[in-house]
PDB file of C-alpha atoms and ligand atoms in Angstrom:
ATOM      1  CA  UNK S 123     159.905  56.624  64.751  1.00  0.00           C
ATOM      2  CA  UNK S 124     156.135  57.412  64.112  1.00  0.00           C
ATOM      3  CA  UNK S 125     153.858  54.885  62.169  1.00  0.00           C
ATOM      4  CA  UNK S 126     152.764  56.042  58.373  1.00  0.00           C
ATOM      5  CA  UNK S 127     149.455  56.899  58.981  1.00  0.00           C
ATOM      6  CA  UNK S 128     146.786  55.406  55.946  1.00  0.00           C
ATOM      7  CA  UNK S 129     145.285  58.450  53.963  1.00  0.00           C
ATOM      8  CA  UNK S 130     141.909  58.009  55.593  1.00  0.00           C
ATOM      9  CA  UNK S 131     143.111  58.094  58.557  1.00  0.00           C
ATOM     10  CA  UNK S 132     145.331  61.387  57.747  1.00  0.00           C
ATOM     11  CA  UNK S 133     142.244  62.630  56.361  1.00  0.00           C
ATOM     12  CA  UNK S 134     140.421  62.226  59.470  1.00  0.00           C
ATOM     13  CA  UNK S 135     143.139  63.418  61.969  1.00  0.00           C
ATOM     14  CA  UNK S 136     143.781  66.456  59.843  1.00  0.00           C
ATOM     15  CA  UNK S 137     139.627  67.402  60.298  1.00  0.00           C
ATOM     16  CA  UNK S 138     139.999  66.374  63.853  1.00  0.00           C
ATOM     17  CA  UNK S 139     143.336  69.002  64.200  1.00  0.00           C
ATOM     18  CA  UNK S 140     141.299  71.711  62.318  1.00  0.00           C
ATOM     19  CA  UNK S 141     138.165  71.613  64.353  1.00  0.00           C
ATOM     20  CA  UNK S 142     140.181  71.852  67.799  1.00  0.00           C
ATOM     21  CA  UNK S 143     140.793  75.099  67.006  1.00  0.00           C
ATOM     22  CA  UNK S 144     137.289  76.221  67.435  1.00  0.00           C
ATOM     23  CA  UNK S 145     137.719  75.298  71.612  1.00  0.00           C
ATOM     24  CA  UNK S 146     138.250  78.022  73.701  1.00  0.00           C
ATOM     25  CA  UNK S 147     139.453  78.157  77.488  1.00  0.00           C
ATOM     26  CA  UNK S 148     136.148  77.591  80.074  1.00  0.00           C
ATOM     27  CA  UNK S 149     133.945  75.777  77.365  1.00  0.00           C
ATOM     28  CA  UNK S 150     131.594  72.897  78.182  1.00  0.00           C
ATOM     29  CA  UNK S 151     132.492  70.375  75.038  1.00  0.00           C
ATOM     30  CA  UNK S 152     130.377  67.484  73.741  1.00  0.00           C
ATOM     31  CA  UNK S 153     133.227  64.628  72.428  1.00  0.00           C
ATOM     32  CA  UNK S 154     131.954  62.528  69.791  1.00  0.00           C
ATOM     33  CA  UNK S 155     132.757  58.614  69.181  1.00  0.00           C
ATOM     34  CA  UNK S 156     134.252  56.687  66.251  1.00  0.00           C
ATOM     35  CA  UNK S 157     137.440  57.074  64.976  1.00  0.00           C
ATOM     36  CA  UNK S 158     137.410  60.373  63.661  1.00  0.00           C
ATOM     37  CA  UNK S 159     136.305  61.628  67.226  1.00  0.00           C
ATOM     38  CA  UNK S 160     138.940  59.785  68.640  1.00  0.00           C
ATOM     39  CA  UNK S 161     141.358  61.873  66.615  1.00  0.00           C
ATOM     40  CA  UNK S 162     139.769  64.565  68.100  1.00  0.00           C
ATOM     41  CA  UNK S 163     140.206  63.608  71.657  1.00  0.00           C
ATOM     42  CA  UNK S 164     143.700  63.222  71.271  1.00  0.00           C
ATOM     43  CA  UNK S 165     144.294  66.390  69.674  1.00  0.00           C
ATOM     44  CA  UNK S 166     142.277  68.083  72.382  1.00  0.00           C
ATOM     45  CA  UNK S 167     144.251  66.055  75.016  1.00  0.00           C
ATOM     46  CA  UNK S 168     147.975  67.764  73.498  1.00  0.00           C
ATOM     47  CA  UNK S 169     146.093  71.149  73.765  1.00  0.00           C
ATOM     48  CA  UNK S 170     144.906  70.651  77.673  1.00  0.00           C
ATOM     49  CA  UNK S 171     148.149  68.971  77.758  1.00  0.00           C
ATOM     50  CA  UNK S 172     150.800  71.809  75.813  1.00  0.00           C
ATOM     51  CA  UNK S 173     148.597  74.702  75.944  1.00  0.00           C
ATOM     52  CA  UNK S 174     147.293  73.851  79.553  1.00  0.00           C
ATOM     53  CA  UNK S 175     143.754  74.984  78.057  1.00  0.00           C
ATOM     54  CA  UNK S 176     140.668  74.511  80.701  1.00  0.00           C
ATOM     55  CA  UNK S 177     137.390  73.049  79.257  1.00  0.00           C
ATOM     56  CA  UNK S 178     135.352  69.773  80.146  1.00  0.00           C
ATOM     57  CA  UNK S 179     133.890  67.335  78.578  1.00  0.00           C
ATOM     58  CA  UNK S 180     131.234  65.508  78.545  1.00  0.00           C
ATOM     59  CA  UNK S 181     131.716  61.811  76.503  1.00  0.00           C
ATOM     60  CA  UNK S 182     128.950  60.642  74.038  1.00  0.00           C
ATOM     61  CA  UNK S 183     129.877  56.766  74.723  1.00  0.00           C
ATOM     62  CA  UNK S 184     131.574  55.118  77.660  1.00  0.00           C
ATOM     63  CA  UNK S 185     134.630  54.206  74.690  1.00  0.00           C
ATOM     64  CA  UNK S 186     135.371  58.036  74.576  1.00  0.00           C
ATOM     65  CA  UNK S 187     134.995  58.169  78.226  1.00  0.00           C
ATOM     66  CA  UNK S 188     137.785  56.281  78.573  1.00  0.00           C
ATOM     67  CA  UNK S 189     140.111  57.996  76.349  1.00  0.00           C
ATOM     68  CA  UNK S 190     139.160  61.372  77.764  1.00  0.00           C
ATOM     69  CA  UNK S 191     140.045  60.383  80.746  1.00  0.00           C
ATOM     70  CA  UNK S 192     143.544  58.702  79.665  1.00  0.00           C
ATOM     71  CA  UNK S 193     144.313  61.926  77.429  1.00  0.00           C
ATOM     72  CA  UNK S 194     143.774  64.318  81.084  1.00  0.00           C
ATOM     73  CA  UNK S 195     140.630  65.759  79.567  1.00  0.00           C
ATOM     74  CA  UNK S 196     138.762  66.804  82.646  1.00  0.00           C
ATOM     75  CA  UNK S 197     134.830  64.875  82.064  1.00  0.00           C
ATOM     76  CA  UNK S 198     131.545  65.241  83.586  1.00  0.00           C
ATOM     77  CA  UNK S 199     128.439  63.972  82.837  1.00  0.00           C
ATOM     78  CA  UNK S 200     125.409  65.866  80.824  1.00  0.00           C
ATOM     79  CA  UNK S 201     123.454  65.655  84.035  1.00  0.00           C
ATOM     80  CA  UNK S 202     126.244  67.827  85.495  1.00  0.00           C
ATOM     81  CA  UNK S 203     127.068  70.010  82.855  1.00  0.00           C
ATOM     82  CA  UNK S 204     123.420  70.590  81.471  1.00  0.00           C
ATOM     83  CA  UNK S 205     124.063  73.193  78.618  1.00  0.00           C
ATOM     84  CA  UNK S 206     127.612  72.761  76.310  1.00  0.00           C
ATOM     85  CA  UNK S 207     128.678  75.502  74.023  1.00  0.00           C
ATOM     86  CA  UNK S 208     130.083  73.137  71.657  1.00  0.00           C
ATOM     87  CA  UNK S 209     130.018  69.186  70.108  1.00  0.00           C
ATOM     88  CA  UNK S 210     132.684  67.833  68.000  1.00  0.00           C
ATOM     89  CA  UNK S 211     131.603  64.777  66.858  1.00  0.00           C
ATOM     90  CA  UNK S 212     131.946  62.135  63.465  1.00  0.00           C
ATOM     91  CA  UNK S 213     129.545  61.377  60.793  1.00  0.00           C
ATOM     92  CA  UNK S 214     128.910  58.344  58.619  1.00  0.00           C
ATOM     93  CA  UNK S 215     127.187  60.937  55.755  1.00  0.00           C
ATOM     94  CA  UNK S 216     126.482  64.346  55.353  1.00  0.00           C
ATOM     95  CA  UNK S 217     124.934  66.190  52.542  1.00  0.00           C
ATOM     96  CA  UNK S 218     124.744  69.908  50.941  1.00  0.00           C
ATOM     97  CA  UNK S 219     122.573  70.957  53.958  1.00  0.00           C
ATOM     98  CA  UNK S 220     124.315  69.663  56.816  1.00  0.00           C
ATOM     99  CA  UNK S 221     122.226  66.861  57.416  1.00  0.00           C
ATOM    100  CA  UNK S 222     123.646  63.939  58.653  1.00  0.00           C
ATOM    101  CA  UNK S 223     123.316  59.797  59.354  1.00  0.00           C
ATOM    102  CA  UNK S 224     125.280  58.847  62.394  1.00  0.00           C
ATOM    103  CA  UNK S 225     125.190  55.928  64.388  1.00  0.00           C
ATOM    104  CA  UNK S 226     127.449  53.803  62.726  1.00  0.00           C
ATOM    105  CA  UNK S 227     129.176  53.098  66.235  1.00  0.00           C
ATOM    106  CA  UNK S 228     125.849  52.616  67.830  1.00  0.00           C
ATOM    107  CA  UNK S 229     125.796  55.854  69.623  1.00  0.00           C
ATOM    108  CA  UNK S 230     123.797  58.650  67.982  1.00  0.00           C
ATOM    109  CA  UNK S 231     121.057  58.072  70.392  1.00  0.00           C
ATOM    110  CA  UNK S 232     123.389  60.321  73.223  1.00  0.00           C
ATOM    111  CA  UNK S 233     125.111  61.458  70.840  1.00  0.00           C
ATOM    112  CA  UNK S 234     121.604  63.414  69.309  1.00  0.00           C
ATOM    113  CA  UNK S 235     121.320  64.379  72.767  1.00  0.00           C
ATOM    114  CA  UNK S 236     124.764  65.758  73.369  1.00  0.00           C
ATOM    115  CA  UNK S 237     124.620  67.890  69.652  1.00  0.00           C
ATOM    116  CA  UNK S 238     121.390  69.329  70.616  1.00  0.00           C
ATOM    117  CA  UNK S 239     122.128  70.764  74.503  1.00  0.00           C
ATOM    118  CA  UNK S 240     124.953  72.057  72.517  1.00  0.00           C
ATOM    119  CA  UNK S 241     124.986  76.107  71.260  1.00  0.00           C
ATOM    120  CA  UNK S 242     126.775  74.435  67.957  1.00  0.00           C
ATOM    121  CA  UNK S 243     127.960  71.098  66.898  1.00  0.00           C
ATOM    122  CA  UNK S 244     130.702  71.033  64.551  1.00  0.00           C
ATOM    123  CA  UNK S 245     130.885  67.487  62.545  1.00  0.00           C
ATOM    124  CA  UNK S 246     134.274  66.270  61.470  1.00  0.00           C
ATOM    125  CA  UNK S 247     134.909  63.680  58.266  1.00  0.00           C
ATOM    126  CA  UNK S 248     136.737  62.900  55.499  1.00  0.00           C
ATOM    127  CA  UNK S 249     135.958  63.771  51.682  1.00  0.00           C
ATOM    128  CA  UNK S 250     134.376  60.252  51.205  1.00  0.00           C
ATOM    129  CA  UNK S 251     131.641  60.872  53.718  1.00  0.00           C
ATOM    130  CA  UNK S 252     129.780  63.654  51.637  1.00  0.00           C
ATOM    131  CA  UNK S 253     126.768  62.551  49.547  1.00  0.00           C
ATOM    132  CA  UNK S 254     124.540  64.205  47.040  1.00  0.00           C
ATOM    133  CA  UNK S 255     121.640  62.238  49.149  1.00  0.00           C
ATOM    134  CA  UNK S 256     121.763  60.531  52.611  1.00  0.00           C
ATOM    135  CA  UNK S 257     120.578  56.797  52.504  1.00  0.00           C
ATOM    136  CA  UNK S 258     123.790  54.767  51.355  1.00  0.00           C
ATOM    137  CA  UNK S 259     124.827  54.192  54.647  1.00  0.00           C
ATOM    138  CA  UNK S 260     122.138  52.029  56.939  1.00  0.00           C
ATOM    139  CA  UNK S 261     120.322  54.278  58.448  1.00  0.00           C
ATOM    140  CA  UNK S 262     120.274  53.110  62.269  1.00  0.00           C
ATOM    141  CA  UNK S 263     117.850  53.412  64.802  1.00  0.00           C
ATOM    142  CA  UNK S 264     117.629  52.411  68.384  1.00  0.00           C
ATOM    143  CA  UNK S 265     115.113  50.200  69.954  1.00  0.00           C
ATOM    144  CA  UNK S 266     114.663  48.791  73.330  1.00  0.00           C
ATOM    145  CA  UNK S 267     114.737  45.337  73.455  1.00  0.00           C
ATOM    146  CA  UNK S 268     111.516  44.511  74.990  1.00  0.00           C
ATOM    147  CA  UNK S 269     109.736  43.228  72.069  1.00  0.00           C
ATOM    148  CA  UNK S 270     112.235  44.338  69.421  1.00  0.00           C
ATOM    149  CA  UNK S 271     111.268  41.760  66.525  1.00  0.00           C
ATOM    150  CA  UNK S 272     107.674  43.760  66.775  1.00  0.00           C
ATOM    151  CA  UNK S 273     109.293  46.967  66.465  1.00  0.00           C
ATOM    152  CA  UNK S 274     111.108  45.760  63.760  1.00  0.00           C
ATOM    153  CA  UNK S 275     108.093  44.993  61.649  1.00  0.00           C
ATOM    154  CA  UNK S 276     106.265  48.053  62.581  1.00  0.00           C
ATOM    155  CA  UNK S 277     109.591  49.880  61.021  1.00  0.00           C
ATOM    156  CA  UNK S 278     108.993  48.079  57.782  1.00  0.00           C
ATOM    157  CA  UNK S 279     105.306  48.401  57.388  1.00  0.00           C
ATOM    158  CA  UNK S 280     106.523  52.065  58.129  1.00  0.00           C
ATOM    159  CA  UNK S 281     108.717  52.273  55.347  1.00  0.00           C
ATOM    160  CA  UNK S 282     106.180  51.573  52.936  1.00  0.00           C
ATOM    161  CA  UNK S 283     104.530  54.297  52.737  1.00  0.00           C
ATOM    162  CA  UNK S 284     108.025  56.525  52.209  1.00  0.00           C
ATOM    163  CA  UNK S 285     110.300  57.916  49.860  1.00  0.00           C
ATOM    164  CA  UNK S 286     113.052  55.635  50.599  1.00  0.00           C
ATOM    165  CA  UNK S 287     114.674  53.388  47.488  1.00  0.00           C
ATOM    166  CA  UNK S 288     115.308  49.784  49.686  1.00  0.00           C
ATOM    167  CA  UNK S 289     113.310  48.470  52.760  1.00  0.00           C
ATOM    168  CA  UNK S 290     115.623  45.876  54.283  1.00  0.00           C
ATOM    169  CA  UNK S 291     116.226  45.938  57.891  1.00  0.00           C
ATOM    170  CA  UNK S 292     118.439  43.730  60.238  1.00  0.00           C
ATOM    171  CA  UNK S 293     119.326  43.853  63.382  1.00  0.00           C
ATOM    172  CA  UNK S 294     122.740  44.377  64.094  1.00  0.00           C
ATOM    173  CA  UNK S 295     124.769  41.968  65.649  1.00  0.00           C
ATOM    174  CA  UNK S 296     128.440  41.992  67.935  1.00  0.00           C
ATOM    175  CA  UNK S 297     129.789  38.357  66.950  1.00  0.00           C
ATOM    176  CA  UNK S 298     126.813  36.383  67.362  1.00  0.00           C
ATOM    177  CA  UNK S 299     124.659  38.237  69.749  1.00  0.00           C
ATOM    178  CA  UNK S 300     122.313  41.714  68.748  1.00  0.00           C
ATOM    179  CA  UNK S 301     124.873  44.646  69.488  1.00  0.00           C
ATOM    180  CA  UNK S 302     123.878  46.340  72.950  1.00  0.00           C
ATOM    181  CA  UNK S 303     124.159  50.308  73.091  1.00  0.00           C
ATOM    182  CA  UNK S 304     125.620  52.066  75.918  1.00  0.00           C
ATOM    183  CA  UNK S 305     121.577  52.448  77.009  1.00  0.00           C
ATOM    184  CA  UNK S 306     121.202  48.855  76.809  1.00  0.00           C
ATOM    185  CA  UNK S 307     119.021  49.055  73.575  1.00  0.00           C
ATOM    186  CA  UNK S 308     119.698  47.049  70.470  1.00  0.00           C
ATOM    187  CA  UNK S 309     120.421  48.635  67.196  1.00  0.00           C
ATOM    188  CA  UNK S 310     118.182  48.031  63.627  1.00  0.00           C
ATOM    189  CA  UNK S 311     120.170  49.055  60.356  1.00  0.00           C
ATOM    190  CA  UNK S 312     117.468  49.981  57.830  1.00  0.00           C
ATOM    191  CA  UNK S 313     119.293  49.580  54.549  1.00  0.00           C
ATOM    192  CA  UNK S 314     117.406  52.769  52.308  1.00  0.00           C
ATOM    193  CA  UNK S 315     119.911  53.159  49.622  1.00  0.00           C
ATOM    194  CA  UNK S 316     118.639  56.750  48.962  1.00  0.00           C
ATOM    195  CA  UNK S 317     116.218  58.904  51.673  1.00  0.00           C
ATOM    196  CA  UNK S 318     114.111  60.936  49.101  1.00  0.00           C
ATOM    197  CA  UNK S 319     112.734  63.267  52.029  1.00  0.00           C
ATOM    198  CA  UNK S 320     114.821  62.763  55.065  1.00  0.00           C
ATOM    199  CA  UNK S 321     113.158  65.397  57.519  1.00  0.00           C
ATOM    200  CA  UNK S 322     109.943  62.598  57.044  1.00  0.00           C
ATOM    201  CA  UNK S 323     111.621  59.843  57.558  1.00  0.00           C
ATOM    202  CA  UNK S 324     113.653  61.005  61.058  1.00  0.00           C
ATOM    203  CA  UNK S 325     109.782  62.241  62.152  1.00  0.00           C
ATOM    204  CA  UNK S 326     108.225  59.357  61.008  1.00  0.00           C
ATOM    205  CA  UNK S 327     110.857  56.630  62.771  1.00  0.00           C
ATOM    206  CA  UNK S 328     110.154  57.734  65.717  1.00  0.00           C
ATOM    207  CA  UNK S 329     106.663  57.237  66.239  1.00  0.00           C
ATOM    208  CA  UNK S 330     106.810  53.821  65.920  1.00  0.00           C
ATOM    209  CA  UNK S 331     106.563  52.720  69.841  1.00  0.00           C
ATOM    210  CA  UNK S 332     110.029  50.724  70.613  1.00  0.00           C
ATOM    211  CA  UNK S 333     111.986  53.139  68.708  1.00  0.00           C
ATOM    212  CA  UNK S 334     114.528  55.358  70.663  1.00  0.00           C
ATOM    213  CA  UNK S 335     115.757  57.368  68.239  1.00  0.00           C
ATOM    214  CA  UNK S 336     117.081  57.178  64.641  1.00  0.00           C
ATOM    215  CA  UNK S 337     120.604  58.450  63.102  1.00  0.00           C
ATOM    216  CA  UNK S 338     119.139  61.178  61.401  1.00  0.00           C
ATOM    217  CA  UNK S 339     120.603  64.228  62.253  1.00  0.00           C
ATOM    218  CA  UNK S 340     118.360  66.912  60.812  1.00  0.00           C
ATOM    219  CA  UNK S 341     119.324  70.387  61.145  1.00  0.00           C
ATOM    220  CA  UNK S 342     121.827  69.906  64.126  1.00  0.00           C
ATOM    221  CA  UNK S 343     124.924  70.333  62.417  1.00  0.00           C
ATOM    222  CA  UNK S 344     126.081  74.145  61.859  1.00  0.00           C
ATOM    223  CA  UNK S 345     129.643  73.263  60.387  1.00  0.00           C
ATOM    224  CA  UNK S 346     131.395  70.278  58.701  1.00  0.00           C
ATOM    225  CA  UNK S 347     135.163  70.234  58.910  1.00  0.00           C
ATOM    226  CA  UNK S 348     136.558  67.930  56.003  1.00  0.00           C
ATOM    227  CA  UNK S 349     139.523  66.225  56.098  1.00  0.00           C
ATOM    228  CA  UNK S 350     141.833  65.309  53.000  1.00  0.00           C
ATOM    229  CA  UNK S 351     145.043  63.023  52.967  1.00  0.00           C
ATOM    230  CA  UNK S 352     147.521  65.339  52.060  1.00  0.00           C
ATOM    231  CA  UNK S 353     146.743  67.974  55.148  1.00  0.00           C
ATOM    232  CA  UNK S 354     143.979  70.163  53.046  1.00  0.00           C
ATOM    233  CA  UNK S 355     140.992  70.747  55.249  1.00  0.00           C
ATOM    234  CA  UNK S 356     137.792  72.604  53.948  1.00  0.00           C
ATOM    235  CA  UNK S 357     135.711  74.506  56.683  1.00  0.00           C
ATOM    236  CA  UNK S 358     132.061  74.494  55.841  1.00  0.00           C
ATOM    237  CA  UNK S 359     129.464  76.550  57.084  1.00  0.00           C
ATOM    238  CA  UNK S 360     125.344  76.115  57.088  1.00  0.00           C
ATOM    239  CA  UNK S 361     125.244  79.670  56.599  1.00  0.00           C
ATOM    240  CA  UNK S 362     126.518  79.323  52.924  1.00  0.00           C
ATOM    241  CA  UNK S 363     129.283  81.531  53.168  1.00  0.00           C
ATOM    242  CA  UNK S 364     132.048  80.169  50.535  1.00  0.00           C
ATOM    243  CA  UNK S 365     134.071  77.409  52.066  1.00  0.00           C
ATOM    244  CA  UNK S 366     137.330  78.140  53.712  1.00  0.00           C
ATOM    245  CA  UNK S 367     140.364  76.169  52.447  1.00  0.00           C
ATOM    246  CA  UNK S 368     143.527  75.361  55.251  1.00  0.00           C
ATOM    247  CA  UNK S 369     146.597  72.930  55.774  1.00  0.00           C
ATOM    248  CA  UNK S 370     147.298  70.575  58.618  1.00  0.00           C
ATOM    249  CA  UNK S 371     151.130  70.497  59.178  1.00  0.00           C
ATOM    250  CA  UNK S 372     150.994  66.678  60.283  1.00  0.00           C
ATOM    251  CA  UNK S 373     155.122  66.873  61.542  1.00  0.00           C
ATOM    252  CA  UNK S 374     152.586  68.850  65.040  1.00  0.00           C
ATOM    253  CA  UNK S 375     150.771  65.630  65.432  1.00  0.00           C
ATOM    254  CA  UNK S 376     153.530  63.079  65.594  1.00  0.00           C
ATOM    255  CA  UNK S 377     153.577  62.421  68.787  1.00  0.00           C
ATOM    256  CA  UNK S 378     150.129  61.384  68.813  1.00  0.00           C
ATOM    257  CA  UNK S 379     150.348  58.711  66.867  1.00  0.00           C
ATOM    258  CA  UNK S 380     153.724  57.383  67.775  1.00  0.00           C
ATOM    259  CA  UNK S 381     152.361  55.322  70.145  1.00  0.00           C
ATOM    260  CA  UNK S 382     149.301  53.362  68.070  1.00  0.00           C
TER     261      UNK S 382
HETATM  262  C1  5RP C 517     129.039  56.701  66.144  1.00  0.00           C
HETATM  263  C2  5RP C 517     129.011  57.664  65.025  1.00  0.00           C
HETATM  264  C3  5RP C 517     130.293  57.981  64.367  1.00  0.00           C
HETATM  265  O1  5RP C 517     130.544  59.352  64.522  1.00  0.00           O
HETATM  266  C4  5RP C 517     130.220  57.615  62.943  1.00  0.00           C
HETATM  267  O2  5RP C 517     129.895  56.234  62.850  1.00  0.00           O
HETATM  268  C5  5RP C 517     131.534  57.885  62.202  1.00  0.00           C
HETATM  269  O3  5RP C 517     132.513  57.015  62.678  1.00  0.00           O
HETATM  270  P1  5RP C 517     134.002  57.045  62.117  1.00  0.00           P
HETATM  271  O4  5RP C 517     134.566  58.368  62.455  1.00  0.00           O
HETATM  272  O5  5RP C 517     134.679  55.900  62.822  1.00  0.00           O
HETATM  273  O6  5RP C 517     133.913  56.816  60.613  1.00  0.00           O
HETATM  274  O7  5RP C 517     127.990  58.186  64.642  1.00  0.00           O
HETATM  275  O8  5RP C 517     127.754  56.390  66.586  1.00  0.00           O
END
């Protein structure tokens, strides 16, 4: 018998389910990472796998590599595939105009680059992940780690002179060594508590020399699929067009989490 899945993590498949539905047969498909992507993967997986649709991949971390690969989802590389018609990928926020911190898992730097090769990227979360103004999540950024404790004070002298409510920033560990991204940079978490003017602060992050890229996703995002517990997803456009309201039947799913 299946496992009772948590009502986050219903909330998250059933966004996941939703925004599968927006692949079509021959496209070139950007796969975000977390655990909400994950739920994508897998649903994509039963549709290559039941359906017997064609499309490939391309990963945004070396941890959705591998479950691409285990779920028969044909990959390549960005190198190979150049130009994708579509990313499905996680967020850590969103707000009323689509813009977005991610990084959370440590890979917005490819996944910025996957979203924006792509035609669209559609961004998948549960309810709890909107905000009325981006900031109460860390905002990450990536740094290489020559010299990283210099970048890291360059960053906060930076921050002074924005419209952000808290200044802290730390670098972010795995047990007791700094985290190492699939790039082999380290990560800073800049604790902001609110981003007054968030197209400034993504521009302004990464001039500082060391920095890679930040988690600010500003105008890449053209839909947000949001997941709710009981099966209810919302489909939300940038466009402004009224929201479109749709159930997941989980009993379809099962088998995907039988196994967890
Ligand atoms: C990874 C990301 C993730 O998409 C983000 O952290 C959301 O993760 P989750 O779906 O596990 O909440 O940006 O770098």
């Amino acid at each position: 018998m299946a496992r009772e899945l948590s009502p986050i993590e219903k909330a998250k498949l059933a966004a996941a389910r939703r925004a599968v539905d927006f692949v079509e047969a021959g496209m070139r498909v950007g796969l975000g990472t977390g655990s909400t992507a994950a739920w994508m993967v897998r649903c994509l997986g039963q549709r290559v796998r039941e359906e017997g649709l064609k499309i490939t991949g391309v990963p945004t971390s070396v941890q959705t590599a591998a479950l691409a690969r285990a779920e028969g989802i044909s990959i390549v590389t960005l190198e190979e595939a150049r130009w994708l018609d579509l990313t499905i990928d996680g967020t850590d926020e969103f707000d009323a105009d689509l813009n977005l911190i991610k990084g959370g898992g440590g890979a917005h730097l490819r996944e910025k680059v996957v979203a924006t090769a792509s035609d669209q990227m559609i961004v998948i979360a549960d309810a709890a992940k909107e905000v009325a103004c981006l900031g109460a999540f860390p905002l990450p950024i990536e740094v290489i780690p020559f010299g990283w404790q210099t970048t890291k004070a360059l960053v906060e002298e930076m921050l002074v002179s924005l419209d952000v409510m808290g200044r802290e920033v730390t670098i972010r560990m795995k047990g007791d060594q700094p985290f190492v991204s699939d790039e082999g940079n380290r990560i800073l978490d800049l604790h902001l508590g609110r981003i007054g003017n968030a197209r400034q602060v993504a521009l302004a992050l990464n001039q500082v020399p060391g920095v890679v890229e930040n988690g600010l996703f500003i105008d890449i995002c053209d839909r947000v699929v949001i997941g709710h517990g009981d099966g209810r997803v919302v489909v939300r456009d940038f466009s402004g067009a009224p929201d479109e309201v749709d159930r997941i039947d989980f009993a379809a799913t099962e088998n995907l989490f039988a196994d967890l």
